[in-house]
Amino acid sequence: MNITSDIVPEVQPGVFTYELYTILSNFESANLAQVKYVRKQTPGIDEDLEFNLWTKPDCGGTEFECNYKSWFYFAIKGGIPGTAVRLNLVNLNKQSKMYSQGMTPVFKVDLGKSEKPNAKFSKASWFRIKEIPTYQVNENQEFVLSFSHRSLENIEATTYYAFTYPYTYTDLCNSLSFYEKQFPLPSDLKEKNEKDIYFHRETIVKSLDNRSVDLLTISSFKDISEERECRLFGLFPDENKPRPYAFKKKKVVVMSARVHPGETPSSFVMNGLIKYLLSKDEQANILRQNYVFKLIPMLNPDGVARGFYRTDTRGTNLNRFYLKPSLKFHPTIYAARSLILYHHLGYELRDELIKEHSNILDLTTSSSTFCRSSDNDDDLNIRIKDMLATDCIVYDGQNKIKPKIINNDPDSLNILLKKSQSCTADFFTNKGLDSGLYLYVDFHGHASKKGIFMYGNHFDNIVDNIECMVYPKLMSINNQNFHYTSCNFSEHNMYSKDKKFGLSKEGSGRVAVLKYTGLIRSYTLECNYNTGRFVNFIPPTVHFVAERRTQSLVPPKFTPTIFEQVGKSLAISILDLSNLNPNSRLENSDFKSLTGLREMLRSNIISDCNRNRRLGSKSTSNINVDIPITSKQFLNLKKRI
């Protein structure tokens, strides 16, 4: 078949016109670089017209351009009503496996009527296209995805197409503004009951494109203090916005999303989590009573707004820079890491300002200048002794601390601190420190492996490995689409390098948080864009033992609603992990209790280790499985909770 093509002119940025058709990419998160009309000279084709479309790679046209071309998002309007148009996306990254498993693009129709720009409802109008798209690799070794569009009777209507369900930066801002109005901050703490919802929104940092990166604090008013959290170095640029109040006794849960802009499932998971934490559900109330949730809903707003798939505006995969992020080049990751360290230690430690070969600093300070998340001076004394033992330097919220020893008294708040080359990430994981963190999860989308699952870290002893696996296993009890068997806790998955740029996963949030805090419960949540391999049987809750819901055995096509349910399940699983869930499913599961679940995990680890030793595999054979889980160890595990 002889094929020729004509370039469709771009009459203004992001607006391409051919006869009665207009193809658009002049809106937020859109991605379309070029359009060509295809002239065919062979009769018998199904479609009346055909267009070839090219997407822009991440950072296209700049010095930072890189070859990520999976995300597309454009619109088409006009044409003769009822006319079939073939759309070929001709330069995508090869995603044969995903599309062979039934992945389809999504679409929505805007009838031209004014709609309220409320992110809460924006997801309702998106659907997967009904036809199965075709795909091939062309003579230029480019991946081509093809599907049909039919012109609508309403010539004012616009049809939008996207790689998967979009969720823009504006969607997020509208959603958070809605919650901010619903849960206003009190003028006086005494006005509030301890069960009331505490919701605080602030800008933690500005992105490279000067967009606000939101940080949410969600809890109850229980254990709230009149002291506010401090303004960390280089962060919280709006000086007119007060920091949230500090909480004396509650552990902190940190969760984040959209470090990779094209991975929109992570935003819907975050939406489900926020919606549940702010609900009137009794389990949500118990969560707020016991924890402080620190949520960063969009770590890469620039990439999201520009229609990128994986990078920021400098072509950087930000999820490889958590070990040593730059405030100048990776401000959002710098902010996330600073936040995590602050809530782990209880004070700010600006380790990146410590000079490599500095000597003893002869400086002064007092407890009042010490920037910390707790107002307990006894706790502060303990922390300072820990710092003395490890020769580290501390900074307050704005300035260097100048410590001196008074009368050789190590209990004095004015102390002498040294810098030595031993002051590394190992200091932060000091087992003597009572970390303020409870759990960390970073949300992602996933193209190849089916299902919803987690990556955890690997440990050289069985007790820590068990504790790392408990939370994901609880997720499989609370969510029918969570695949525990797809979870990965291997050492290889902590240090493997990316094929394209050779960056190690050691710089990912999950691994870096472990290295800097020693937090066992540090995870990456992965959500396939398309579907899963199976569905779990979900046991009934304690209060509904007689409940036997009919469950389909066919894995569903994933939707924003399903991803939101994952966010809710993440919250409920924290209650189970904490032994605080009054309406748990665990009691009606095969494990009956946390003890039973841990014992099952222990048996599985020992079995895997023995099998791998026989086969000569090193994947789990280096775990010390000779440690019995005694009642004392279970008590210690409970204390972690």
XYZ file of C-alpha atoms in Angstrom:
641
model
C 0.000 0.000 0.000
C 1.395 3.374 -1.007
C 1.170 5.916 1.795
C 2.024 9.586 1.739
C 1.492 12.096 4.506
C 1.109 15.819 4.885
C 2.165 17.789 7.945
C -0.865 19.273 9.660
C -0.087 22.931 10.383
C 0.149 24.143 13.966
C -1.853 27.362 13.655
C -0.997 28.336 17.232
C 0.890 26.531 19.993
C -0.797 23.203 20.619
C -3.522 23.693 17.979
C -3.354 21.633 14.747
C -6.011 22.001 12.039
C -6.835 19.907 8.977
C -9.993 20.764 7.047
C -12.843 20.379 9.572
C -10.665 18.770 12.276
C -8.853 20.448 15.131
C -6.397 18.480 17.255
C -5.425 20.116 20.543
C -2.632 19.899 23.098
C -2.830 23.433 24.489
C -3.928 22.470 27.979
C -2.359 21.324 31.234
C -0.522 17.961 31.192
C -1.106 17.573 27.443
C 1.528 15.916 25.279
C 1.472 16.066 21.496
C 4.332 17.328 19.331
C 3.324 16.879 15.685
C 0.418 15.701 13.505
C 0.427 14.378 9.937
C -2.538 13.562 7.726
C -2.058 10.173 6.022
C -3.160 9.877 2.384
C -4.012 6.293 1.484
C -4.351 4.974 -2.027
C -5.718 1.538 -1.187
C -9.507 1.048 -0.912
C -11.238 -1.097 1.688
C -9.853 0.394 4.877
C -12.198 0.665 7.854
C -11.558 4.311 8.691
C -12.347 7.267 6.461
C -9.338 9.310 7.586
C -6.029 8.680 9.302
C -3.632 10.826 11.319
C -0.135 10.059 12.560
C 0.666 11.711 15.879
C 4.021 12.221 17.615
C 4.465 12.768 21.333
C 7.154 14.921 22.925
C 9.830 13.149 24.948
C 10.371 14.379 28.495
C 12.166 17.754 28.313
C 11.822 17.678 24.524
C 13.659 20.465 22.703
C 15.944 21.244 25.645
C 19.443 20.171 26.628
C 17.842 17.777 29.128
C 15.762 15.850 26.562
C 15.494 12.139 27.330
C 13.750 9.257 25.660
C 10.643 8.858 27.840
C 7.649 8.845 25.474
C 4.869 6.782 27.056
C 2.556 9.610 28.147
C 0.180 11.118 25.597
C -2.770 13.416 26.187
C -4.562 15.343 23.431
C -8.024 16.267 22.169
C -9.831 16.196 18.829
C -12.947 18.055 17.747
C -14.896 18.788 14.593
C -15.128 16.743 11.411
C -18.106 15.296 9.586
C -20.440 13.671 12.168
C -20.100 9.890 12.214
C -16.801 9.860 10.334
C -14.280 7.268 11.568
C -10.715 8.496 12.054
C -7.686 6.289 12.630
C -5.218 7.727 15.156
C -1.658 6.365 15.139
C 0.740 7.334 17.931
C 3.929 6.563 16.070
C 6.880 7.200 18.406
C 5.996 5.735 21.805
C 8.315 3.744 24.043
C 7.897 0.018 23.528
C 5.171 -1.189 25.875
C 4.202 -4.380 24.046
C 3.721 -6.405 27.222
C 1.315 -3.914 28.761
C -0.832 -3.574 25.642
C -0.767 -7.324 25.002
C -2.409 -7.699 28.422
C -5.374 -5.588 27.349
C -4.249 -2.085 28.303
C -6.311 0.599 26.567
C -6.126 4.395 26.468
C -8.860 6.416 28.163
C -11.183 9.096 26.809
C -13.717 11.654 27.930
C -16.144 13.869 26.034
C -16.598 17.538 26.848
C -19.928 18.648 25.406
C -18.865 22.268 25.476
C -20.959 23.146 28.505
C -19.388 24.959 31.469
C -18.348 22.592 34.221
C -17.263 23.351 37.765
C -13.485 22.809 37.965
C -13.697 20.522 41.000
C -11.090 17.740 41.065
C -13.402 15.753 43.302
C -15.649 15.035 40.301
C -13.216 15.214 37.371
C -12.516 11.479 37.319
C -16.174 10.551 36.720
C -16.205 11.334 32.998
C -13.160 9.287 31.975
C -13.584 5.801 30.477
C -11.382 3.237 28.790
C -11.926 3.075 25.034
C -14.079 0.110 24.062
C -11.973 -1.223 21.207
C -8.698 -3.044 21.782
C -5.968 -0.882 20.234
C -3.505 -2.412 17.818
C 0.252 -2.000 18.098
C 3.334 -2.743 16.037
C 6.979 -1.778 15.658
C 7.493 0.152 12.410
C 10.457 0.199 10.032
C 12.123 2.871 12.193
C 11.893 0.549 15.211
C 9.326 2.867 16.786
C 6.368 1.549 18.751
C 3.079 2.496 17.056
C -0.252 2.390 18.913
C -3.443 2.740 16.854
C -7.120 3.184 17.721
C -10.233 4.746 16.190
C -12.038 7.997 16.872
C -15.540 8.714 15.586
C -16.596 12.305 15.011
C -19.531 13.310 17.188
C -22.881 14.710 16.121
C -22.321 17.719 18.365
C -19.744 19.768 16.497
C -19.000 21.748 19.685
C -17.993 18.593 21.562
C -14.353 17.757 22.217
C -13.036 14.237 22.795
C -9.943 13.877 24.980
C -7.600 10.871 24.804
C -4.846 9.958 27.255
C -2.409 7.174 28.094
C -4.320 6.589 31.336
C -6.644 8.497 33.674
C -5.170 12.025 33.966
C -4.826 13.888 37.241
C -3.382 17.368 36.857
C -1.732 19.833 39.195
C -4.863 21.995 38.982
C -6.999 18.988 39.941
C -4.886 18.632 43.074
C -5.053 22.334 43.953
C -8.837 22.372 43.573
C -9.210 19.257 45.696
C -7.013 20.593 48.508
C -8.791 23.957 48.458
C -12.069 22.090 48.921
C -10.724 20.282 52.004
C -9.131 23.455 53.351
C -12.539 25.153 53.388
C -14.184 22.096 54.915
C -11.667 21.843 57.781
C -10.564 25.397 58.681
C -7.842 25.896 61.270
C -9.039 27.074 64.688
C -8.170 30.491 66.072
C -7.956 28.971 69.550
C -6.954 25.386 70.358
C -9.296 25.404 73.358
C -12.257 25.617 71.001
C -11.630 22.108 69.703
C -12.500 18.665 71.042
C -9.605 16.195 70.969
C -11.531 14.035 68.479
C -11.978 16.873 65.991
C -10.095 16.659 62.703
C -6.861 18.627 62.440
C -6.108 19.506 58.801
C -3.232 21.786 57.854
C -2.088 22.629 54.320
C 1.141 24.468 53.568
C 3.755 24.912 50.853
C 6.814 22.921 51.831
C 8.922 24.209 48.925
C 8.668 25.750 45.467
C 9.461 23.601 42.440
C 11.992 24.558 39.777
C 9.112 26.112 37.812
C 7.994 27.935 40.992
C 4.928 25.792 41.628
C 3.856 25.214 45.214
C 4.535 21.729 46.544
C 1.852 20.967 49.120
C 2.403 19.298 52.477
C -0.654 18.126 54.405
C -0.780 17.409 58.120
C -3.770 15.312 59.196
C -4.456 14.198 62.751
C -6.853 14.882 65.633
C -6.465 17.472 68.385
C -5.477 14.806 70.884
C -1.967 15.414 72.333
C -1.631 18.684 70.442
C 0.750 21.242 71.940
C 0.828 25.015 71.669
C 4.304 24.771 70.168
C 4.562 24.785 66.395
C 6.898 22.805 64.199
C 9.925 24.810 63.136
C 10.631 26.283 59.720
C 13.313 24.022 58.267
C 16.266 25.440 56.356
C 15.332 26.513 52.828
C 11.752 25.271 53.190
C 8.271 26.659 53.911
C 8.717 29.861 51.865
C 5.414 31.471 52.894
C 6.446 33.180 56.122
C 2.886 34.423 56.670
C 1.623 30.855 56.902
C 2.211 29.374 60.385
C 3.634 25.871 60.635
C 1.314 23.210 62.081
C 1.143 22.593 65.798
C 3.418 19.880 67.150
C 2.073 16.706 68.731
C 3.752 15.398 71.874
C 3.247 11.659 71.730
C 2.093 10.635 68.274
C 4.238 8.813 65.736
C 4.376 10.188 62.202
C 3.310 8.419 58.998
C 4.830 9.910 55.816
C 3.319 9.176 52.408
C 3.986 10.753 49.010
C 2.965 10.468 45.353
C 3.681 11.566 41.759
C 7.460 11.706 41.849
C 7.041 10.287 38.327
C 4.494 12.548 36.602
C 2.926 9.983 34.270
C 2.135 7.579 37.120
C -1.337 8.949 37.798
C -2.618 5.911 39.769
C -0.522 7.217 42.661
C -2.629 10.394 42.804
C -5.858 8.431 43.019
C -4.401 6.277 45.811
C -3.467 9.490 47.632
C -6.980 10.859 47.065
C -8.499 7.734 48.582
C -6.182 7.962 51.578
C -6.941 11.651 52.208
C -10.668 11.159 51.743
C -10.703 8.305 54.258
C -8.513 10.050 56.843
C -10.909 13.020 56.757
C -14.028 10.856 56.989
C -16.314 10.305 59.981
C -15.552 6.576 60.012
C -14.639 5.335 63.511
C -11.520 3.596 62.214
C -10.374 6.858 60.616
C -10.957 8.582 63.949
C -8.743 6.027 65.729
C -6.008 6.623 63.162
C -6.164 10.373 63.743
C -6.132 9.849 67.517
C -2.919 7.825 67.347
C -0.904 9.170 64.413
C 0.090 12.315 62.578
C -0.065 11.893 58.792
C 2.362 13.950 56.717
C 1.336 13.731 53.065
C 3.030 15.163 49.964
C 0.465 14.538 47.190
C 2.598 15.687 44.238
C 6.404 15.586 44.377
C 6.907 16.554 40.723
C 4.274 19.169 39.825
C 6.415 20.569 36.994
C 6.597 17.229 35.212
C 2.861 16.744 35.732
C 1.954 20.167 34.335
C 4.291 19.789 31.336
C 2.971 16.360 30.345
C 6.137 14.386 31.129
C 6.161 10.680 31.885
C 9.069 10.140 34.300
C 11.351 13.144 34.847
C 11.438 16.708 36.107
C 12.339 19.754 34.012
C 16.052 18.853 34.103
C 15.478 15.327 32.796
C 16.068 13.869 36.254
C 14.462 10.755 37.702
C 13.912 12.299 41.123
C 13.414 8.911 42.768
C 17.158 8.283 42.571
C 18.296 11.325 44.590
C 16.988 10.787 48.115
C 20.432 9.965 49.516
C 21.874 13.415 48.821
C 19.388 15.738 47.128
C 20.246 19.308 46.213
C 18.012 22.145 47.376
C 18.931 23.937 44.136
C 18.383 21.097 41.654
C 16.054 18.678 43.498
C 14.069 20.958 45.830
C 11.070 18.652 46.250
C 13.208 15.639 47.176
C 15.358 17.782 49.448
C 12.141 18.890 51.163
C 10.798 15.346 51.543
C 14.084 14.079 52.952
C 14.398 17.012 55.386
C 10.843 16.414 56.585
C 11.493 12.712 57.143
C 14.737 13.321 59.050
C 13.120 16.024 61.173
C 10.320 13.748 62.316
C 12.692 10.829 62.793
C 15.119 12.718 65.032
C 12.797 15.278 66.566
C 15.027 18.147 65.456
C 16.662 19.412 62.271
C 20.057 18.057 61.275
C 21.497 19.811 58.241
C 24.098 17.202 57.423
C 24.720 18.576 53.948
C 26.240 21.705 55.536
C 28.863 19.723 57.487
C 32.289 20.221 55.907
C 34.165 17.068 55.039
C 37.287 17.882 57.048
C 36.079 20.390 59.661
C 37.590 20.341 63.142
C 35.970 20.850 66.538
C 33.588 23.806 66.470
C 33.711 26.094 69.510
C 30.168 27.413 69.540
C 27.251 28.065 71.987
C 23.555 27.264 72.198
C 20.684 26.660 74.584
C 17.594 24.502 74.606
C 15.402 27.394 73.562
C 17.205 27.700 70.221
C 17.097 23.980 69.551
C 14.643 23.323 66.740
C 12.799 20.163 67.647
C 9.419 18.502 67.208
C 9.035 17.745 70.931
C 9.023 20.141 73.865
C 10.285 17.449 76.234
C 13.711 18.563 77.520
C 14.410 15.151 79.052
C 13.945 13.609 75.637
C 16.178 16.320 74.171
C 18.958 15.542 76.682
C 18.869 11.890 75.671
C 19.131 12.819 72.006
C 22.079 15.131 72.602
C 23.939 12.374 74.476
C 23.336 10.128 71.487
C 24.813 12.807 69.252
C 27.871 13.160 71.479
C 28.467 9.447 71.199
C 28.449 9.654 67.409
C 30.346 12.923 66.873
C 27.728 14.725 64.792
C 26.902 18.407 64.354
C 23.382 19.779 64.713
C 21.662 22.824 63.256
C 18.517 24.549 64.412
C 15.805 25.808 62.098
C 17.852 28.761 60.852
C 21.383 28.825 62.295
C 24.356 26.698 63.214
C 24.287 25.549 66.821
C 27.386 26.506 68.838
C 27.700 23.893 71.592
C 30.035 23.837 74.620
C 30.476 21.437 77.512
C 29.810 23.168 80.823
C 31.915 21.889 83.726
C 32.498 18.603 81.882
C 28.796 17.849 82.340
C 27.560 15.755 79.401
C 23.976 16.348 80.521
C 24.292 20.051 79.813
C 22.303 21.364 76.868
C 25.389 23.392 75.910
C 27.727 20.795 74.499
C 30.752 20.285 72.296
C 30.143 18.435 69.072
C 32.769 17.100 66.710
C 32.574 16.268 63.038
C 34.284 13.083 62.028
C 34.048 10.909 58.961
C 32.014 8.502 61.085
C 29.127 10.961 60.939
C 27.282 9.225 58.123
C 23.836 7.818 57.563
C 24.640 5.219 60.228
C 24.158 7.914 62.880
C 20.533 8.411 61.960
C 19.815 4.701 62.416
C 21.161 4.663 65.979
C 19.028 2.024 67.683
C 19.108 4.054 70.905
C 17.052 6.806 69.287
C 13.304 6.606 69.688
C 12.328 7.496 66.143
C 9.333 9.731 65.638
C 8.518 7.870 62.414
C 6.145 4.949 62.217
C 5.843 4.186 58.502
C 6.799 5.548 55.073
C 5.244 4.750 51.683
C 5.889 6.359 48.287
C 3.152 5.732 45.670
C 3.879 4.814 42.031
C 2.330 3.484 38.833
C 3.674 0.372 37.096
C 3.622 -0.670 33.439
C 4.808 -4.276 33.274
C 3.983 -6.344 36.365
C 0.255 -6.844 36.907
C -1.552 -6.009 40.115
C -1.001 -3.691 43.053
C 1.968 -4.573 45.253
C 4.843 -3.230 47.340
C 8.599 -3.173 47.387
C 10.156 -3.473 50.828
C 13.759 -3.662 51.991
C 15.940 -6.656 52.844
C 17.474 -7.365 56.263
C 20.053 -9.860 57.453
C 17.921 -11.165 60.316
C 14.582 -12.892 60.292
C 12.865 -10.664 62.861
C 13.313 -7.472 60.805
C 12.369 -9.260 57.585
C 9.166 -10.473 59.198
C 8.317 -7.017 60.471
C 8.901 -5.550 57.007
C 6.518 -8.068 55.445
C 3.638 -7.696 57.923
C 2.152 -4.481 56.498
C 2.041 -5.696 52.862
C 0.530 -8.990 54.029
C -2.172 -7.089 55.913
C -2.909 -5.196 52.697
C -3.744 -8.497 50.986
C -6.334 -9.139 53.711
C -7.892 -5.679 53.364
C -7.824 -5.183 49.588
C -8.911 -7.665 46.942
C -6.579 -6.282 44.262
C -3.370 -6.229 46.319
C -0.914 -8.951 45.225
C 1.295 -9.974 48.130
C 2.938 -12.633 45.954
C 4.197 -9.853 43.651
C 5.885 -7.960 46.495
C 9.673 -7.832 46.405
C 11.830 -7.722 49.557
C 15.139 -8.710 47.967
C 18.531 -7.108 48.475
C 18.974 -7.030 44.691
C 15.931 -4.762 44.382
C 17.581 -2.285 46.762
C 20.731 -1.793 44.700
C 19.951 -2.707 41.080
C 20.676 -0.021 38.494
C 18.426 1.483 35.847
C 19.106 0.281 32.323
C 19.017 3.723 30.713
C 21.094 5.885 33.045
C 22.708 3.433 35.453
C 21.298 5.099 38.582
C 20.923 2.783 41.567
C 17.699 2.139 43.470
C 19.777 2.884 46.562
C 18.783 6.496 45.897
C 15.053 5.734 45.904
C 12.868 6.981 48.732
C 12.273 3.490 50.095
C 15.951 2.527 50.413
C 17.246 5.967 51.408
C 14.719 6.274 54.241
C 15.934 2.950 55.627
C 19.551 4.052 55.386
C 18.969 7.396 57.103
C 16.477 6.349 59.759
C 16.660 2.574 60.160
C 12.896 2.496 59.568
C 11.908 -1.095 58.805
C 8.487 -0.101 57.486
C 9.720 1.804 54.427
C 7.963 0.912 51.160
C 7.235 1.684 47.550
C 3.633 1.042 46.477
C 3.280 0.012 42.820
C -0.045 0.098 40.926
C -0.373 -1.419 37.469
C -2.116 0.913 35.028
C -4.304 -1.835 33.653
C -5.313 -4.818 35.797
C -4.178 -7.602 38.110
C -3.562 -11.343 37.887
C -6.177 -12.416 40.443
C -8.438 -11.126 43.197
C -8.072 -11.920 46.886
C -10.801 -13.404 49.016
C -11.508 -10.729 51.599
C -12.563 -12.145 54.994
C -15.476 -10.441 56.756
C -14.867 -7.919 59.504
C -15.334 -8.772 63.176
C -18.698 -6.994 63.373
C -20.008 -8.661 60.226
C -18.964 -12.284 60.615
C -22.104 -13.480 58.870
C -21.373 -11.282 55.872
C -20.444 -13.284 52.790
C -20.131 -10.976 49.847
C -20.117 -12.380 46.353
C -16.753 -11.611 44.809
C -15.926 -11.850 41.145
C -12.946 -14.075 40.419
C -12.129 -12.043 37.306
C -9.560 -9.277 37.913
C -11.188 -5.927 37.092
C -9.810 -3.234 34.866
C -8.344 -0.727 37.282
C -10.131 2.609 37.645
C -9.636 5.697 39.823
C -12.218 4.276 42.229
C -10.225 1.048 42.629
C -7.038 3.030 43.245
C -8.855 5.134 45.847
C -9.909 1.939 47.610
C -6.212 1.051 47.835
C -5.616 4.341 49.667
C -8.334 3.457 52.166
C -6.863 -0.040 52.613
C -3.440 1.456 53.356
C -5.002 3.380 56.238
C -6.978 0.439 57.638
C -3.929 -1.825 57.433
C -2.050 0.614 59.690
C -4.745 0.035 62.310
C -4.269 -3.729 62.005
C -0.506 -3.328 62.200
C -0.960 -1.282 65.379
C -3.466 -3.719 66.903
C -5.952 -0.843 67.107
C -8.610 -1.957 64.631
C -11.979 -2.538 66.362
C -13.477 -3.988 63.189
C -10.585 -5.965 61.740
C -10.695 -8.691 59.109
C -7.599 -10.315 60.584
C -9.506 -12.331 63.189
C -11.573 -14.003 60.448
C -8.563 -14.677 58.234
C -6.480 -17.849 58.194
C -3.991 -16.181 60.563
C -6.459 -15.138 63.307
C -4.023 -12.638 64.826
C -0.826 -10.654 64.249
C 1.061 -13.387 66.079
C -0.320 -16.002 63.704
C 0.496 -13.856 60.690
C 4.085 -13.304 61.848
C 4.540 -17.009 62.500
C 3.342 -17.781 58.962
C 5.830 -15.268 57.546
C 8.608 -16.785 59.645
C 7.834 -20.267 58.314
C 7.794 -18.986 54.736
C 11.149 -17.216 55.129
C 12.800 -20.310 56.613
C 11.346 -22.460 53.845
C 12.568 -20.054 51.146
C 16.042 -19.865 52.695
C 16.374 -23.644 52.889
C 15.226 -24.046 49.283
C 17.589 -21.352 48.008
C 20.511 -22.864 49.897
C 19.838 -26.189 48.230
C 19.686 -24.457 44.845
C 22.739 -22.301 45.552
C 20.807 -19.034 45.300
C 21.951 -16.020 47.326
C 18.645 -14.137 47.230
C 17.585 -15.023 50.784
C 20.229 -17.482 51.939
C 22.123 -14.775 53.858
C 19.248 -14.240 56.309
C 19.943 -15.459 59.833
C 16.994 -17.810 60.338
C 18.311 -19.353 63.532
C 16.806 -16.575 65.645
C 13.693 -17.890 67.409
C 10.838 -15.443 67.811
C 10.434 -15.458 71.560
C 7.721 -13.803 73.603
C 10.253 -11.115 74.497
C 10.883 -10.369 70.823
C 7.157 -10.147 70.203
C 7.003 -7.666 73.079
C 9.762 -5.643 71.422
C 7.881 -5.735 68.132
C 4.795 -4.512 69.947
C 6.809 -1.659 71.453
C 7.726 -0.555 67.926
C 4.022 -0.168 67.348
